[in-house]
Amino acid sequence: MIRIKTNEEVELIRESALLVSSTLAELASILKPGITTAQLDKRAEEFILSHQAIPSFKNYRGYPFATCISVNDAVVHGFPTDKALKEGDLVSIDVGVYKNGFHGDSAYTFGLSPVLEEHQLLMRVTRESLMIGIEKAISGNRVGDVSNAIQEHAERKHHFGVVRELVGHGVGKQLHEDPQVPNYGKKGAGPKLKDNMVIAIEPMINLGTRDVVYDSDGWTVRTRDGKYSAHYEHTVCIKKNKADILSSFSDITTQEKNNAALFSDY
Ligand code: MF3
Ligand code: CO
């Protein structure tokens, strides 16, 4: 069942989503070679707790950390570890927060300079796929219109692998609500989008094959061929002519630009 939110509920989700964005911006300001993903996770958890919120992911179906940090060939749901990051790494950070009864969910992929050109393109195309999907997230369209737009851009135009096993989702009182929002599909298919539905759109795009495998930790999803992967996610509210993006990348990209250790192509 797809829950339509009241305007008041949308504002509460926006507050949570913007706290996720500030958390990602905070991490962007400290990202550099030598730091460990466990240190990033700790900073994120402290930041979230200090803003009267709790990390949505911790203990979600037994997930043990505040963040998912997926490096290089890890696609999503990577465990933070004590391994130091290094130049050339692609670091996908996914954060969710729960505040005032509602979740927000957003993710961003950072590159530690220097980043190989093929990885720069992967990051750009994945971010474009997200924005192209969001353009279709308007009332009257169907979920398949969003899915198809993402697939067309990433797969047909750029020949990257679109991960099938994991999908976007409704967001609200629950972190994962209906509908599922795949990153592949047919125009005109699936549930109809209506005003004040809130969904997370989150393309996971691989440089090589779309196929993925699970690590022995039971969580970390990796590309089957070991090539790198990128992941960007926004929480958005469906509206008539243009979706209202409840999370924001603007503080993140500012930090990205100001942090010389990060690749930034803006
Ligand atoms: N943003 C991730 C998703 O929507 C959330 C993963 S939650 C976890 O799939 F706890 F399972 F990691
Ligand atoms: Co999500």
XYZ file of N, CA and C and ligand atoms in Angstrom:
811
model
N 0.837 -1.199 0.000
C 0.000 0.000 0.000
C 0.880 1.261 0.000
N 0.598 2.159 -0.919
C 1.392 3.386 -1.004
C 0.750 4.466 -0.148
N 1.492 4.984 0.810
C 0.968 6.033 1.692
C 1.232 7.413 1.111
N 0.155 8.182 0.966
C 0.280 9.581 0.542
C 0.513 10.397 1.817
N 1.463 11.332 1.767
C 1.781 12.124 2.954
C 0.984 13.425 2.967
N 0.700 13.917 4.177
C 0.145 15.267 4.298
C 1.291 16.263 4.087
N 0.957 17.523 3.828
C 2.002 18.541 3.671
C 2.874 18.629 4.915
N 2.254 18.482 6.091
C 3.006 18.547 7.353
C 3.998 17.387 7.422
N 3.545 16.213 7.014
C 4.441 15.048 7.023
C 5.596 15.237 6.039
N 5.302 15.815 4.881
C 6.361 16.064 3.892
C 7.430 16.975 4.503
N 6.994 17.984 5.277
C 7.979 18.897 5.894
C 8.837 18.170 6.927
N 8.249 17.214 7.642
C 9.038 16.440 8.604
C 10.046 15.541 7.872
N 9.618 14.960 6.756
C 10.549 14.135 5.971
C 11.666 15.015 5.410
N 11.294 16.250 4.989
C 12.320 17.173 4.484
C 13.367 17.441 5.570
N 12.890 17.648 6.799
C 13.835 17.923 7.893
C 14.816 16.754 8.065
N 14.292 15.541 8.009
C 15.163 14.361 8.136
C 16.101 14.243 6.945
N 15.556 14.473 5.746
C 16.371 14.345 4.527
C 17.493 15.387 4.520
N 17.179 16.619 4.983
C 18.212 17.666 5.008
C 19.265 17.379 6.069
N 18.871 16.699 7.134
C 19.875 16.295 8.127
C 20.801 15.231 7.532
N 20.251 14.348 6.706
C 21.102 13.392 5.985
C 22.090 14.151 5.104
N 21.596 15.163 4.402
C 22.468 15.948 3.511
C 23.576 16.633 4.300
N 23.229 17.220 5.459
C 24.273 17.867 6.291
C 25.278 16.841 6.783
N 24.805 15.647 7.084
C 25.720 14.594 7.543
C 26.696 14.234 6.432
N 26.184 14.088 5.214
C 27.060 13.770 4.077
C 28.044 14.907 3.822
N 27.586 16.158 3.990
C 28.475 17.309 3.800
C 29.577 17.310 4.863
N 29.203 16.974 6.093
C 30.194 16.869 7.182
C 31.254 15.820 6.823
N 30.822 14.683 6.312
C 31.779 13.635 5.938
C 32.648 14.096 4.766
N 32.046 14.850 3.837
C 32.810 15.351 2.681
C 33.939 16.264 3.138
N 33.731 16.949 4.263
C 34.746 17.894 4.729
C 35.942 17.180 5.366
N 35.784 15.915 5.756
C 36.905 15.212 6.418
C 37.456 14.052 5.593
N 36.825 13.794 4.451
C 37.284 12.682 3.594
C 38.666 12.977 3.019
N 39.579 12.043 3.143
C 40.898 12.167 2.517
C 41.614 10.827 2.621
N 42.630 10.622 1.799
C 43.390 9.377 1.906
C 43.913 9.214 3.334
N 43.885 7.993 3.856
C 44.371 7.715 5.204
C 43.266 7.563 6.222
N 42.123 8.231 5.981
C 41.012 8.093 6.926
C 40.359 6.727 6.701
N 39.802 6.156 7.757
C 39.127 4.863 7.600
C 37.623 5.087 7.516
N 36.949 4.116 6.920
C 35.497 4.263 6.792
C 34.822 4.092 8.161
N 35.477 3.404 9.081
C 34.949 3.317 10.444
C 34.963 4.697 11.108
N 36.024 5.484 10.838
C 36.081 6.854 11.379
C 34.959 7.713 10.802
N 34.678 7.533 9.525
C 33.593 8.295 8.894
C 32.247 7.906 9.513
N 32.070 6.617 9.739
C 30.813 6.134 10.320
C 30.606 6.700 11.723
N 31.702 6.727 12.496
C 31.625 7.247 13.862
C 31.234 8.724 13.848
N 31.878 9.489 12.944
C 31.567 10.919 12.834
C 30.096 11.121 12.447
N 29.632 10.302 11.517
C 28.234 10.426 11.061
C 27.276 10.139 12.205
N 27.548 9.099 12.953
C 26.636 8.734 14.041
C 26.591 9.832 15.102
N 27.775 10.374 15.467
C 27.824 11.459 16.462
C 27.063 12.677 15.952
N 27.265 12.982 14.673
C 26.614 14.152 14.070
C 25.091 14.002 14.116
N 24.612 12.833 13.754
C 23.158 12.590 13.721
C 22.586 12.668 15.142
N 23.248 11.989 16.085
C 22.745 11.977 17.470
C 22.748 13.385 18.064
N 23.741 14.206 17.681
C 23.814 15.567 18.222
C 22.732 16.471 17.629
N 22.012 15.979 16.626
C 20.894 16.741 16.045
C 19.540 16.120 16.390
N 19.461 15.536 17.553
C 18.197 14.982 18.056
C 17.546 14.015 17.079
N 18.394 13.189 16.456
C 17.890 12.198 15.506
C 18.650 10.897 15.731
N 18.170 9.825 15.138
C 18.922 8.574 15.219
C 19.178 8.038 13.806
N 20.295 7.308 13.658
C 20.604 6.749 12.338
C 19.595 5.643 11.987
N 18.942 5.784 10.839
C 17.892 4.828 10.459
C 18.430 3.413 10.241
N 19.683 3.330 9.787
C 20.158 2.019 9.342
C 20.579 1.126 10.508
N 21.055 1.768 11.608
C 21.596 0.957 12.707
C 20.496 0.056 13.271
N 20.772 -1.233 13.249
C 19.844 -2.269 13.718
C 18.676 -2.519 12.764
N 18.669 -1.859 11.614
C 17.633 -2.139 10.621
C 17.887 -3.543 10.059
N 16.967 -4.447 10.322
C 17.149 -5.862 9.934
C 18.514 -6.396 10.352
N 19.021 -5.876 11.493
C 20.301 -6.360 12.012
C 21.523 -5.677 11.434
N 21.332 -4.637 10.596
C 22.504 -3.933 10.052
C 23.243 -3.253 11.202
N 24.578 -3.460 11.326
C 25.262 -3.042 12.553
C 25.831 -1.622 12.603
N 25.687 -0.802 11.566
C 26.342 0.513 11.562
C 25.345 1.630 11.241
N 25.802 2.875 11.472
C 24.967 4.047 11.185
C 24.909 4.337 9.688
N 25.989 3.998 8.985
C 26.081 4.319 7.560
C 26.437 3.064 6.765
N 26.181 3.123 5.486
C 26.726 2.126 4.567
C 27.813 2.847 3.779
N 29.036 2.298 3.790
C 30.130 2.935 3.045
C 30.730 1.879 2.118
N 30.504 2.089 0.836
C 30.813 1.066 -0.162
C 31.922 1.588 -1.065
N 33.099 0.953 -0.964
C 34.296 1.457 -1.640
C 34.586 0.648 -2.908
N 34.811 1.361 -4.011
C 35.260 0.776 -5.286
C 34.268 -0.248 -5.849
N 34.615 -1.554 -5.783
C 33.722 -2.556 -6.366
C 32.550 -2.882 -5.444
N 32.516 -2.331 -4.243
C 31.336 -2.484 -3.393
C 30.254 -1.554 -3.951
N 29.050 -2.087 -4.138
C 27.956 -1.334 -4.753
C 27.180 -0.585 -3.672
N 26.648 -1.325 -2.727
C 25.907 -0.743 -1.603
C 26.055 -1.642 -0.377
N 25.582 -1.128 0.775
C 25.516 -1.858 2.043
C 26.891 -2.301 2.525
N 27.947 -1.513 2.141
C 29.285 -1.818 2.616
C 29.413 -1.534 4.104
N 30.111 -2.412 4.820
C 30.394 -2.196 6.233
C 31.546 -1.197 6.374
N 31.426 -0.224 7.256
C 32.595 0.589 7.619
C 33.681 -0.319 8.209
N 34.947 -0.056 7.843
C 36.050 -0.903 8.310
C 37.236 -0.040 8.744
N 38.256 -0.690 9.281
C 39.455 0.012 9.729
C 40.505 0.150 8.633
N 40.129 -0.157 7.424
C 41.056 -0.018 6.300
C 41.089 1.443 5.840
N 42.294 1.964 5.647
C 42.429 3.370 5.240
C 42.053 3.556 3.770
N 41.375 4.668 3.484
C 41.067 5.016 2.095
C 42.340 5.501 1.409
N 42.352 5.406 0.076
C 43.546 5.814 -0.672
C 43.146 6.580 -1.938
N 44.122 7.239 -2.546
C 43.881 7.975 -3.791
C 43.261 7.060 -4.836
N 42.304 7.598 -5.580
C 41.658 6.823 -6.640
C 40.437 6.044 -6.188
N 40.201 5.991 -4.868
C 39.027 5.258 -4.373
C 37.729 5.989 -4.720
N 36.693 5.209 -5.022
C 35.320 5.737 -5.121
C 34.609 5.311 -3.847
N 34.100 6.289 -3.118
C 33.527 6.028 -1.802
C 32.051 6.420 -1.812
N 31.178 5.425 -1.836
C 29.737 5.685 -1.834
C 29.239 5.633 -0.399
N 28.665 6.753 0.046
C 28.184 6.831 1.429
C 26.677 6.998 1.423
N 25.985 6.080 2.097
C 24.526 6.081 2.169
C 24.148 6.321 3.628
N 23.290 7.330 3.848
C 22.897 7.694 5.211
C 21.384 7.810 5.299
N 20.824 7.320 6.409
C 19.414 7.541 6.700
C 19.286 8.069 8.113
N 18.354 8.997 8.329
C 18.103 9.427 9.706
C 16.606 9.364 9.996
N 16.317 9.161 11.274
C 14.940 9.109 11.762
C 14.793 10.220 12.783
N 13.867 11.144 12.508
C 13.651 12.278 13.404
C 12.173 12.658 13.354
N 11.592 12.985 14.475
C 10.177 13.388 14.536
C 9.246 12.382 13.866
N 9.626 11.099 13.931
C 8.727 10.058 13.413
C 8.871 9.738 11.939
N 9.823 10.410 11.259
C 9.973 10.169 9.817
C 11.439 10.008 9.408
N 11.626 9.183 8.376
C 12.962 8.931 7.849
C 13.300 9.853 6.688
N 14.602 10.048 6.469
C 15.134 10.664 5.247
C 16.267 9.758 4.788
N 16.523 9.702 3.492
C 17.475 8.732 2.945
C 18.175 9.361 1.736
N 19.497 9.377 1.763
C 20.230 9.942 0.623
C 21.634 9.338 0.574
N 22.197 9.320 -0.620
C 23.541 8.754 -0.798
C 24.311 9.556 -1.832
N 25.643 9.479 -1.738
C 26.514 10.242 -2.626
C 27.826 9.477 -2.807
N 28.356 9.504 -4.018
C 29.648 8.861 -4.282
C 30.732 9.912 -4.437
N 31.766 9.790 -3.614
C 32.917 10.697 -3.653
C 34.100 9.988 -4.311
N 34.916 10.769 -4.997
C 36.149 10.214 -5.559
C 37.345 10.856 -4.887
N 38.312 10.020 -4.462
C 39.538 10.572 -3.871
C 40.546 10.799 -4.994
N 40.869 12.058 -5.221
C 41.736 12.429 -6.343
C 43.114 11.791 -6.229
N 43.748 11.483 -7.360
C 43.190 11.569 -8.707
C 42.286 10.374 -9.017
N 41.215 10.629 -9.771
C 40.243 9.587 -10.112
C 40.393 9.259 -11.597
N 40.480 7.989 -11.937
C 40.585 7.572 -13.343
C 39.434 8.162 -14.147
N 39.701 8.502 -15.413
C 38.663 9.127 -16.235
C 37.421 8.260 -16.381
N 37.612 6.951 -16.475
C 36.441 6.076 -16.632
C 35.581 6.115 -15.353
N 36.225 6.334 -14.221
C 35.463 6.425 -12.971
C 34.785 7.786 -12.836
N 35.443 8.832 -13.358
C 34.806 10.156 -13.391
C 33.523 10.086 -14.199
N 33.589 9.395 -15.347
C 32.406 9.274 -16.208
C 31.316 8.467 -15.503
N 31.726 7.400 -14.821
C 30.749 6.578 -14.087
C 30.012 7.422 -13.047
N 30.759 8.247 -12.307
C 30.131 9.111 -11.293
C 29.168 10.086 -11.956
N 29.619 10.722 -13.044
C 28.781 11.734 -13.693
C 27.505 11.111 -14.260
N 27.652 9.966 -14.912
C 26.478 9.343 -15.541
C 25.504 8.832 -14.469
N 26.013 8.354 -13.356
C 25.121 7.875 -12.290
C 24.339 9.040 -11.693
N 25.028 10.167 -11.479
C 24.350 11.360 -10.949
C 23.333 11.894 -11.962
N 23.718 11.886 -13.242
C 22.767 12.303 -14.285
C 21.566 11.373 -14.319
N 21.796 10.081 -14.172
C 20.688 9.112 -14.204
C 19.700 9.414 -13.091
N 20.224 9.749 -11.908
C 19.349 10.127 -10.795
C 18.510 11.344 -11.181
N 19.154 12.373 -11.705
C 18.423 13.617 -12.007
C 17.415 13.415 -13.143
N 17.762 12.576 -14.112
C 16.855 12.284 -15.230
C 15.653 11.479 -14.717
N 15.907 10.579 -13.774
C 14.803 9.835 -13.146
C 13.885 10.778 -12.374
N 14.485 11.717 -11.648
C 13.695 12.659 -10.848
C 12.806 13.515 -11.751
N 13.305 13.855 -12.953
C 12.479 14.638 -13.894
C 11.184 13.922 -14.246
N 11.189 12.596 -14.186
C 9.979 11.811 -14.514
C 9.113 11.538 -13.290
N 9.582 11.963 -12.112
C 8.864 11.662 -10.870
C 7.803 12.734 -10.594
N 6.806 12.783 -11.472
C 5.734 13.780 -11.350
C 4.370 13.092 -11.382
N 3.375 13.760 -10.815
C 2.034 13.181 -10.738
C 1.526 12.809 -12.121
N 0.889 11.653 -12.192
C 0.327 11.183 -13.456
C 1.241 10.209 -14.174
N 2.562 10.376 -13.991
C 3.499 9.378 -14.521
C 3.416 8.109 -13.693
N 4.044 7.066 -14.173
C 4.119 5.817 -13.420
C 5.564 5.533 -13.003
N 5.696 4.679 -12.010
C 7.043 4.329 -11.526
C 7.926 3.884 -12.691
N 7.360 3.145 -13.632
C 8.132 2.657 -14.780
C 8.716 3.774 -15.636
N 8.088 4.945 -15.607
C 8.634 6.077 -16.371
C 9.949 6.549 -15.747
N 9.993 6.547 -14.423
C 11.223 6.903 -13.706
C 12.287 5.838 -13.978
N 11.894 4.581 -13.798
C 12.819 3.453 -13.968
C 13.409 3.443 -15.371
N 12.526 3.592 -16.351
C 12.958 3.527 -17.753
C 13.935 4.648 -18.094
N 13.680 5.847 -17.571
C 14.548 6.986 -17.879
C 15.961 6.738 -17.348
N 16.047 6.162 -16.155
C 17.354 5.851 -15.560
C 18.074 4.797 -16.404
N 17.344 3.747 -16.743
C 17.937 2.644 -17.519
C 18.416 3.120 -18.892
N 17.589 3.920 -19.556
C 17.951 4.423 -20.882
C 19.270 5.188 -20.831
N 19.398 6.067 -19.823
C 20.596 6.896 -19.750
C 21.838 6.067 -19.431
N 21.734 5.232 -18.397
C 22.921 4.520 -17.924
C 23.284 3.336 -18.822
N 22.257 2.620 -19.254
C 22.512 1.349 -19.934
C 22.563 1.503 -21.451
N 21.508 2.138 -22.014
C 21.436 2.202 -23.477
C 22.398 3.251 -24.021
N 22.424 4.416 -23.346
C 23.280 5.493 -23.844
C 24.752 5.284 -23.473
N 25.015 4.830 -22.240
C 26.411 4.771 -21.787
C 26.961 3.361 -21.592
N 26.130 2.341 -21.785
C 26.578 0.942 -21.713
C 27.175 0.577 -20.358
N 26.647 1.175 -19.306
C 27.028 0.768 -17.961
C 26.039 -0.288 -17.457
N 26.408 -0.959 -16.374
C 25.554 -2.001 -15.804
C 24.586 -1.415 -14.785
N 23.299 -1.649 -14.978
C 22.281 -1.179 -14.028
C 21.922 -2.333 -13.094
N 22.228 -2.157 -11.825
C 21.991 -3.221 -10.844
C 20.491 -3.485 -10.712
N 20.123 -4.755 -10.759
C 18.709 -5.151 -10.716
C 18.233 -5.556 -9.311
N 19.165 -6.048 -8.511
C 18.775 -6.700 -7.247
C 18.296 -5.713 -6.182
N 18.698 -4.438 -6.296
C 18.331 -3.459 -5.268
C 17.613 -2.315 -5.943
N 16.658 -1.723 -5.221
C 15.773 -0.738 -5.848
C 15.522 0.447 -4.917
N 15.018 1.545 -5.475
C 14.528 2.646 -4.664
C 13.187 2.254 -4.041
N 12.603 3.197 -3.285
C 11.489 2.812 -2.415
C 10.750 4.034 -1.887
N 9.512 3.808 -1.411
C 8.815 4.842 -0.664
C 9.543 5.118 0.637
N 9.388 6.357 1.156
C 10.016 6.757 2.423
C 8.964 7.451 3.278
N 8.983 7.214 4.587
C 8.032 7.884 5.477
C 8.255 7.455 6.909
N 7.182 6.976 7.539
C 7.324 6.462 8.911
C 8.230 5.243 8.916
N 8.250 4.532 7.789
C 9.163 3.409 7.600
C 10.263 3.834 6.628
N 11.465 3.272 6.834
C 12.571 3.573 5.914
C 12.250 3.070 4.509
N 11.678 1.898 4.440
C 11.324 1.306 3.144
C 9.824 1.078 3.092
N 9.142 1.856 2.260
C 7.703 1.686 2.064
C 7.463 1.378 0.590
N 6.221 1.062 0.255
C 5.843 0.940 -1.156
C 5.829 2.335 -1.755
N 6.045 2.487 -3.043
C 6.316 1.416 -4.009
C 7.808 1.130 -4.114
N 8.152 -0.007 -4.703
C 9.541 -0.248 -5.111
C 9.815 0.600 -6.351
N 11.015 1.135 -6.424
C 11.388 1.980 -7.572
C 12.647 1.409 -8.225
N 12.473 0.473 -9.147
C 13.629 -0.129 -9.818
C 14.339 0.883 -10.711
N 15.581 0.607 -11.033
C 16.355 1.479 -11.912
C 16.339 0.980 -13.358
N 15.397 0.102 -13.644
C 15.189 -0.426 -15.004
C 13.704 -0.715 -15.113
N 13.155 -0.632 -16.312
C 11.740 -0.963 -16.471
C 11.144 -0.324 -17.701
N 9.839 -0.526 -17.816
C 9.128 -0.073 -19.021
C 8.341 1.206 -18.742
N 8.382 2.106 -19.718
C 7.537 3.315 -19.653
C 6.084 2.907 -19.466
N 5.350 3.640 -18.650
C 3.916 3.395 -18.516
C 3.555 2.224 -17.619
N 4.583 1.526 -17.085
C 4.309 0.366 -16.226
C 4.382 0.764 -14.752
N 3.749 -0.054 -13.913
C 3.875 0.133 -12.467
C 2.868 1.102 -11.904
N 2.938 1.319 -10.587
C 1.976 2.183 -9.895
C 2.025 3.623 -10.403
N 0.859 4.270 -10.365
C 0.783 5.673 -10.784
C 1.299 6.572 -9.655
N 2.059 7.590 -10.016
C 2.598 8.538 -9.035
C 1.574 9.632 -8.783
N 1.414 9.990 -7.510
C 0.434 11.007 -7.135
C 1.076 12.056 -6.235
N 0.480 13.250 -6.212
C 0.946 14.329 -5.342
C 1.165 13.821 -3.917
N 2.299 14.222 -3.341
C 2.646 13.920 -1.955
C 2.960 12.458 -1.672
N 3.236 11.689 -2.727
C 3.944 10.425 -2.491
C 5.407 10.819 -2.300
N 6.100 10.145 -1.377
C 7.528 10.423 -1.165
C 8.315 9.156 -1.457
N 9.273 9.280 -2.363
C 10.075 8.116 -2.751
C 11.565 8.453 -2.747
N 12.361 7.409 -2.513
C 13.817 7.527 -2.663
C 14.170 6.907 -4.005
N 14.862 7.699 -4.833
C 15.328 7.219 -6.133
C 16.828 7.029 -5.995
N 17.328 5.845 -6.350
C 18.730 5.562 -6.042
C 19.397 4.626 -7.040
N 19.772 5.170 -8.216
C 20.485 4.331 -9.179
C 21.813 3.830 -8.638
N 22.047 2.536 -8.839
C 23.330 1.884 -8.523
C 23.879 1.408 -9.855
N 24.957 2.046 -10.316
C 25.424 1.829 -11.682
C 26.864 1.308 -11.666
N 27.081 0.245 -12.441
C 28.395 -0.399 -12.492
C 29.129 -0.060 -13.790
N 30.446 0.070 -13.672
C 31.259 0.332 -14.868
C 31.186 -0.854 -15.826
N 31.132 -2.056 -15.298
C 31.101 -3.260 -16.138
C 29.758 -3.976 -16.045
N 29.812 -5.236 -15.678
C 28.588 -6.047 -15.630
C 27.616 -5.539 -14.571
N 26.322 -5.758 -14.838
C 25.312 -5.393 -13.836
C 25.258 -6.420 -12.708
N 25.871 -7.569 -12.898
C 25.733 -8.658 -11.924
C 26.495 -8.364 -10.636
N 25.884 -8.755 -9.524
C 26.491 -8.508 -8.214
C 26.578 -9.799 -7.402
N 27.457 -9.783 -6.404
C 27.598 -10.910 -5.478
C 27.603 -10.347 -4.055
N 27.241 -11.172 -3.087
C 27.248 -10.766 -1.675
C 28.518 -11.238 -1.001
N 29.109 -10.381 -0.153
C 30.254 -10.740 0.671
C 29.822 -11.741 1.741
N 30.819 -12.352 2.379
C 30.520 -13.319 3.441
C 29.961 -12.636 4.688
N 30.041 -11.282 4.758
C 29.410 -10.588 5.895
C 27.886 -10.592 5.758
N 27.371 -11.054 4.624
C 25.923 -11.150 4.426
C 25.273 -9.845 3.997
N 26.040 -8.767 3.928
C 25.485 -7.457 3.597
C 26.106 -6.832 2.347
N 27.436 -6.718 2.370
C 28.110 -5.946 1.325
C 27.836 -6.539 -0.058
N 27.305 -5.688 -0.935
C 27.024 -6.092 -2.313
C 28.172 -5.605 -3.178
N 28.780 -6.501 -3.947
C 29.907 -6.142 -4.823
C 29.617 -6.488 -6.272
N 30.304 -5.803 -7.184
C 30.177 -6.174 -8.592
C 30.820 -7.541 -8.796
N 30.225 -8.309 -9.693
C 30.745 -9.651 -9.940
C 32.111 -9.602 -10.620
N 32.306 -8.597 -11.493
C 33.568 -8.528 -12.234
C 34.638 -7.702 -11.529
N 34.318 -7.156 -10.356
C 35.325 -6.393 -9.605
C 35.513 -4.969 -10.095
N 34.779 -4.572 -11.151
C 34.874 -3.178 -11.598
C 34.101 -2.273 -10.648
N 34.355 -0.958 -10.751
C 33.821 -0.028 -9.760
C 32.343 0.297 -9.992
N 31.712 0.805 -8.940
C 30.285 1.105 -8.974
C 30.025 2.453 -8.309
N 28.931 3.128 -8.699
C 28.565 4.412 -8.085
C 27.093 4.394 -7.684
N 26.747 5.261 -6.732
C 25.391 5.272 -6.156
C 25.053 6.670 -5.654
N 24.008 7.255 -6.204
C 23.511 8.539 -5.698
C 22.035 8.357 -5.395
N 21.566 9.015 -4.341
C 20.168 8.835 -3.918
C 19.609 10.146 -3.376
N 18.394 10.472 -3.802
C 17.641 11.578 -3.223
C 16.300 11.066 -2.722
N 15.802 11.676 -1.647
C 14.407 11.501 -1.235
C 13.609 12.622 -1.887
N 12.560 12.281 -2.641
C 11.800 13.299 -3.375
C 10.306 13.167 -3.114
N 9.613 14.302 -3.196
C 8.160 14.333 -3.054
C 7.545 14.581 -4.438
N 6.608 13.737 -4.804
C 5.958 13.858 -6.119
C 5.051 15.096 -6.139
N 5.198 15.889 -7.179
C 4.334 17.066 -7.396
C 3.958 17.109 -8.876
N 3.130 18.064 -9.240
C 2.566 18.093 -10.605
C 3.576 18.271 -11.733
N 4.351 19.343 -11.687
C 5.214 19.616 -12.838
C 6.675 19.290 -12.598
N 7.036 19.204 -11.300
C 8.435 19.008 -10.951
C 8.471 18.430 -9.555
N 9.236 17.366 -9.365
C 9.352 16.781 -8.024
C 10.024 17.785 -7.092
N 9.636 17.727 -5.836
C 10.275 18.530 -4.796
C 11.367 17.642 -4.179
N 12.627 17.989 -4.411
C 13.736 17.173 -3.897
C 13.949 17.538 -2.433
N 13.716 16.584 -1.543
C 13.711 16.887 -0.098
C 15.114 16.852 0.499
N 15.978 16.019 -0.044
C 17.389 16.058 0.341
C 18.072 17.079 -0.572
N 19.344 17.350 -0.326
C 20.030 18.359 -1.149
C 21.509 18.012 -1.277
N 22.044 18.173 -2.470
C 23.478 17.949 -2.669
C 24.276 19.247 -2.570
N 23.623 20.389 -2.337
C 24.370 21.647 -2.519
C 25.480 21.831 -1.482
N 25.226 21.526 -0.209
C 26.318 21.643 0.773
C 27.394 20.574 0.542
N 26.962 19.437 0.046
C 27.927 18.357 -0.236
C 28.871 18.792 -1.351
N 28.310 19.353 -2.434
C 29.175 19.752 -3.558
C 30.056 20.938 -3.189
N 29.582 21.785 -2.276
C 30.434 22.876 -1.793
C 31.657 22.300 -1.067
N 31.418 21.340 -0.188
C 32.531 20.704 0.532
C 33.452 19.977 -0.436
N 32.846 19.349 -1.433
C 33.607 18.591 -2.423
C 34.572 19.531 -3.154
N 34.081 20.714 -3.494
C 34.899 21.700 -4.197
C 36.013 22.236 -3.309
N 35.678 22.431 -2.014
C 36.646 23.040 -1.099
C 37.663 22.048 -0.549
N 37.403 20.761 -0.734
C 38.303 19.740 -0.210
C 39.184 19.242 -1.359
N 40.461 19.634 -1.317
C 41.374 19.323 -2.436
C 41.578 17.826 -2.595
N 41.295 17.045 -1.553
C 41.484 15.604 -1.650
C 40.378 14.930 -2.457
N 39.287 15.693 -2.729
C 38.152 15.099 -3.437
C 38.109 15.531 -4.888
N 37.782 14.588 -5.743
C 37.538 14.921 -7.143
C 36.223 15.701 -7.213
N 36.213 16.752 -8.029
C 34.990 17.531 -8.183
C 34.927 18.050 -9.617
N 33.840 17.775 -10.292
C 33.770 18.136 -11.712
C 32.699 19.186 -11.975
N 32.394 19.959 -10.933
C 31.357 20.974 -11.126
C 31.949 22.274 -11.644
N 19.575 3.430 1.722
C 19.635 1.995 1.803
C 18.529 1.446 0.971
O 17.560 2.128 0.763
C 19.400 1.571 3.190
C 20.102 0.384 3.555
S 19.645 0.163 5.160
C 20.590 -1.015 5.761
O 18.629 0.327 0.534
F 20.477 -0.929 7.018
F 20.105 -2.143 5.287
F 21.799 -0.846 5.377
Co 17.280 4.101 0.033
